[in-house]
XYZ file of C-alpha atoms in Angstrom:
314
model
C -52.193 -50.658 -36.671
C -54.697 -52.265 -39.006
C -58.307 -51.175 -39.316
C -60.685 -53.877 -40.618
C -63.504 -53.071 -42.986
C -67.122 -52.828 -41.692
C -68.353 -56.139 -40.289
C -71.451 -58.148 -41.010
C -73.438 -56.637 -38.140
C -72.789 -53.064 -39.269
C -73.716 -53.890 -42.859
C -76.910 -55.523 -41.615
C -77.690 -52.439 -39.541
C -77.310 -50.147 -42.557
C -79.277 -52.423 -44.890
C -82.159 -52.911 -42.458
C -82.454 -49.271 -41.438
C -82.782 -48.352 -45.080
C -85.738 -50.718 -45.372
C -87.658 -50.220 -42.099
C -88.195 -47.407 -39.552
C -86.369 -47.673 -36.214
C -89.572 -48.299 -34.253
C -89.885 -51.769 -35.783
C -87.073 -53.120 -33.586
C -86.665 -53.226 -29.788
C -83.796 -50.863 -30.437
C -82.740 -49.803 -26.896
C -81.857 -53.416 -26.081
C -80.088 -54.175 -29.348
C -78.384 -50.991 -30.450
C -75.199 -51.540 -28.429
C -75.075 -55.223 -29.299
C -75.428 -54.399 -32.951
C -72.151 -52.521 -32.724
C -70.153 -54.901 -30.527
C -71.501 -58.467 -30.516
C -70.158 -61.249 -32.771
C -72.117 -61.154 -35.995
C -73.676 -64.615 -36.045
C -74.712 -64.571 -32.389
C -76.143 -61.071 -32.685
C -78.227 -61.762 -35.778
C -79.605 -64.946 -34.246
C -80.464 -63.003 -31.096
C -82.383 -60.389 -33.097
C -84.446 -63.049 -34.841
C -85.172 -64.933 -31.636
C -86.311 -61.776 -29.856
C -88.642 -60.825 -32.662
C -90.039 -64.320 -33.078
C -90.816 -64.483 -29.356
C -93.014 -61.375 -29.530
C -96.487 -60.967 -30.885
C -95.285 -58.361 -33.355
C -96.071 -58.656 -37.029
C -93.508 -60.592 -39.064
C -90.775 -58.327 -40.354
C -90.235 -59.485 -43.906
C -87.776 -56.663 -44.476
C -85.561 -57.991 -41.700
C -85.352 -61.469 -43.183
C -84.733 -60.066 -46.659
C -82.000 -57.754 -45.379
C -80.420 -60.598 -43.418
C -80.438 -62.868 -46.471
C -78.837 -60.163 -48.614
C -76.104 -59.458 -46.092
C -75.316 -63.125 -45.490
C -75.059 -63.660 -49.245
C -72.783 -60.639 -49.513
C -70.619 -61.954 -46.666
C -70.259 -65.337 -48.353
C -69.217 -63.726 -51.631
C -66.846 -61.209 -50.052
C -63.288 -62.470 -49.809
C -61.450 -59.248 -49.068
C -61.316 -56.278 -46.717
C -59.448 -52.987 -46.513
C -56.799 -52.233 -43.902
C -54.931 -49.048 -43.010
C -51.457 -49.201 -41.452
C -50.251 -45.980 -39.830
C -46.589 -45.137 -40.514
C -44.371 -43.199 -38.047
C -44.403 -40.247 -40.458
C -48.168 -39.920 -40.040
C -48.786 -41.247 -43.536
C -50.548 -44.573 -43.933
C -50.504 -47.621 -46.161
C -53.964 -48.676 -47.367
C -54.360 -52.220 -48.628
C -57.020 -54.469 -50.021
C -56.293 -57.916 -48.580
C -57.844 -61.363 -48.583
C -59.874 -62.403 -45.550
C -58.618 -65.994 -45.909
C -55.127 -67.335 -45.230
C -55.224 -69.173 -48.554
C -57.191 -67.674 -51.411
C -57.045 -68.441 -55.108
C -54.417 -71.095 -54.466
C -51.934 -68.665 -52.901
C -50.983 -67.263 -49.502
C -49.841 -63.999 -51.095
C -53.085 -62.056 -50.837
C -52.645 -60.856 -47.270
C -49.896 -59.231 -45.212
C -47.832 -61.619 -43.094
C -46.027 -60.762 -39.858
C -42.484 -60.790 -41.229
C -43.468 -58.138 -43.796
C -44.551 -55.869 -40.945
C -41.289 -56.435 -39.049
C -39.189 -55.902 -42.178
C -41.008 -52.643 -42.899
C -40.436 -51.383 -39.356
C -36.739 -52.246 -39.598
C -36.509 -50.504 -42.986
C -38.155 -47.342 -41.645
C -35.495 -47.232 -38.909
C -32.748 -47.601 -41.546
C -33.865 -45.269 -44.368
C -30.326 -44.513 -45.560
C -30.012 -48.097 -46.787
C -32.804 -47.449 -49.303
C -32.544 -43.739 -50.089
C -31.694 -43.044 -53.721
C -31.179 -46.727 -54.544
C -32.833 -49.417 -56.650
C -34.677 -51.934 -54.500
C -35.857 -55.360 -55.635
C -38.447 -57.065 -53.440
C -38.961 -60.800 -53.872
C -42.444 -62.138 -53.203
C -44.025 -58.716 -52.690
C -47.523 -60.088 -52.096
C -50.078 -57.308 -51.619
C -47.263 -54.787 -51.240
C -47.117 -53.539 -47.648
C -43.345 -53.517 -47.128
C -42.534 -51.959 -50.488
C -45.232 -49.301 -50.239
C -44.042 -48.339 -46.744
C -40.467 -47.993 -48.050
C -41.606 -45.966 -51.070
C -43.513 -43.586 -48.807
C -40.839 -43.158 -46.140
C -37.348 -44.052 -47.421
C -37.087 -42.249 -50.801
C -35.739 -45.049 -53.004
C -34.938 -44.109 -56.577
C -36.568 -47.224 -58.062
C -38.624 -49.904 -56.360
C -39.250 -53.197 -58.159
C -42.147 -55.181 -56.726
C -42.087 -58.802 -57.854
C -44.158 -61.949 -57.549
C -45.118 -64.873 -59.760
C -48.836 -65.415 -59.094
C -51.164 -63.586 -61.547
C -53.843 -62.853 -58.951
C -51.267 -61.519 -56.497
C -49.775 -59.282 -59.178
C -53.226 -57.956 -60.027
C -54.035 -57.150 -56.391
C -50.588 -55.648 -55.917
C -51.180 -53.288 -58.831
C -54.495 -52.155 -57.338
C -52.874 -51.516 -53.955
C -50.131 -49.435 -55.534
C -52.749 -47.258 -57.217
C -54.654 -47.058 -53.921
C -51.534 -45.545 -52.330
C -50.820 -43.052 -55.101
C -48.035 -45.075 -56.716
C -48.207 -45.587 -60.480
C -46.400 -48.626 -61.889
C -44.873 -48.213 -65.304
C -47.282 -48.871 -68.219
C -48.710 -52.384 -68.524
C -46.920 -53.398 -65.322
C -44.555 -55.250 -67.623
C -40.906 -55.743 -66.852
C -38.234 -56.626 -69.364
C -34.429 -56.342 -69.443
C -34.741 -53.513 -71.976
C -36.952 -51.341 -69.772
C -34.838 -52.042 -66.712
C -31.543 -51.074 -68.317
C -32.834 -47.615 -69.084
C -33.139 -44.639 -66.800
C -30.590 -45.723 -64.189
C -28.530 -42.554 -64.319
C -28.183 -40.533 -61.193
C -28.107 -43.548 -58.882
C -27.782 -42.456 -55.289
C -30.011 -39.416 -55.617
C -33.051 -39.437 -53.354
C -36.449 -39.305 -54.980
C -39.689 -38.110 -53.408
C -41.705 -40.131 -55.940
C -39.796 -43.284 -56.821
C -39.975 -45.063 -60.119
C -42.228 -48.091 -59.517
C -42.111 -51.342 -61.485
C -44.147 -54.522 -61.053
C -42.280 -57.585 -62.316
C -43.526 -61.116 -62.845
C -40.504 -62.932 -61.495
C -40.358 -66.734 -61.282
C -37.342 -67.783 -59.243
C -36.993 -71.059 -61.122
C -36.967 -69.613 -64.618
C -35.444 -66.145 -64.221
C -32.086 -65.834 -65.997
C -28.834 -64.267 -64.881
C -29.177 -61.754 -67.715
C -32.579 -60.659 -66.454
C -31.305 -60.288 -62.891
C -28.326 -58.273 -64.099
C -30.667 -55.970 -66.025
C -32.578 -55.209 -62.826
C -29.453 -53.484 -61.448
C -30.668 -53.873 -57.884
C -28.663 -52.269 -55.079
C -30.748 -53.866 -52.336
C -32.812 -57.062 -52.387
C -35.425 -57.708 -49.701
C -37.986 -60.414 -48.998
C -40.378 -61.317 -46.183
C -41.986 -64.620 -45.257
C -40.617 -66.484 -48.266
C -39.008 -69.291 -46.222
C -41.854 -71.653 -45.340
C -41.582 -74.668 -47.649
C -38.572 -76.847 -48.604
C -39.383 -76.679 -52.334
C -39.605 -72.893 -52.228
C -36.317 -72.754 -50.328
C -34.572 -74.675 -53.126
C -35.927 -72.263 -55.754
C -34.988 -69.239 -53.632
C -31.417 -70.461 -53.111
C -31.097 -71.105 -56.843
C -32.281 -67.579 -57.626
C -29.829 -66.110 -55.103
C -27.001 -68.049 -56.763
C -28.021 -66.582 -60.138
C -28.077 -63.159 -58.515
C -24.534 -63.726 -57.279
C -23.166 -64.878 -60.635
C -24.925 -62.103 -62.586
C -23.028 -59.240 -60.945
C -20.551 -58.678 -63.788
C -18.501 -55.668 -62.709
C -21.242 -54.313 -60.448
C -21.098 -54.326 -56.668
C -23.111 -57.166 -55.160
C -26.534 -56.122 -53.882
C -27.243 -56.103 -50.174
C -29.772 -58.822 -49.380
C -32.117 -58.944 -46.380
C -34.675 -61.680 -45.740
C -37.162 -61.545 -42.857
C -38.730 -64.800 -41.703
C -41.335 -65.760 -39.150
C -40.016 -68.939 -37.531
C -43.098 -71.159 -37.430
C -41.282 -74.436 -38.071
C -37.676 -74.375 -36.742
C -36.730 -77.352 -38.930
C -37.721 -75.486 -42.106
C -35.791 -72.401 -41.048
C -32.719 -74.494 -40.181
C -32.975 -76.113 -43.609
C -32.844 -72.636 -45.172
C -29.678 -71.811 -43.234
C -28.142 -75.169 -44.147
C -28.923 -74.646 -47.852
C -27.340 -71.196 -47.696
C -24.187 -72.752 -46.231
C -24.195 -75.478 -48.883
C -24.484 -72.852 -51.634
C -21.608 -70.834 -50.153
C -23.827 -67.866 -49.295
C -22.676 -66.300 -46.030
C -25.301 -64.917 -43.672
C -25.675 -63.141 -40.374
C -28.562 -62.232 -38.114
C -29.009 -58.484 -37.933
C -30.451 -56.619 -34.930
C -34.147 -55.919 -35.164
C -36.866 -54.757 -32.795
C -38.371 -57.535 -30.701
C -41.787 -55.932 -31.042
C -43.539 -54.538 -34.087
C -45.614 -51.373 -33.893
C -47.822 -52.608 -36.726
C -48.964 -55.580 -34.621
C -51.241 -54.974 -31.653
C -51.590 -58.492 -30.250
C -49.284 -61.517 -30.557
C -45.649 -60.777 -31.438
C -44.284 -63.690 -33.510
C -40.693 -64.897 -33.593
C -39.261 -62.978 -36.566
C -35.613 -62.992 -37.647
C -33.927 -60.847 -40.310
C -30.902 -62.290 -42.083
C -28.396 -60.352 -44.146
C -27.040 -62.503 -46.960
C -23.704 -61.982 -48.732
C -24.133 -63.160 -52.319
């Protein structure tokens, strides 16, 4: 369950109380509203009530309101806490807008929540293994797996600089320390892979800038991933083409290694786009199957979207 950061009304309450004694407001009438009413309606109501009285003008109120409204306009993020079944939680700084900085990757989407819940019910798939996540975004799924499934190495990846920056901050927020500089290269990835299969309480964490269109087979081979996961990466035909191309490189880069297990969770918003993804998989010779998953997600408390998890055989 997610917990939003303090709202505009609460921030106004704190700012104004610091500037003016309680007796300056008709507090008995407004105290409960200040905690529960929609921000804009509540603040307008406060001003109207005061302006309709013969009380002296409250300059502090208008100044506090102006400060808080300015702060609200400038603020583009909030903090959320997601409670895991273990009792631990994932804390994230996320965008308050669906699209921010030219990307949709700065907030947690529904398929990431479903994929995390499925992963937490199948910890043996991840325990002691190297996991590569494509399009990690702000990091919810990967952080949940790191905290609950004991992977040996977890590679978070994305291609947008702002997303990578926010991802790094969220990892630190959850006590996970990416390797120095957050820089990935084939040389660093080919080292330290001994003892594969051993569980690890504190996994090795890497943040990789990974562009599906330009990544090479050699780079993918160097990652030595046992499991590849992704959530909500199937939403645009152009992205689908790049994703299929990357999966084909992943398939041809196996050398003498066992092929990684691949799982992609998708929220089906546009059936035609999702069918295109399946058709492109067939065209590329990548077999797939729908795997059982919970119809409801414990991390969502309202609408349950249509989410499907596919296992791909590359």
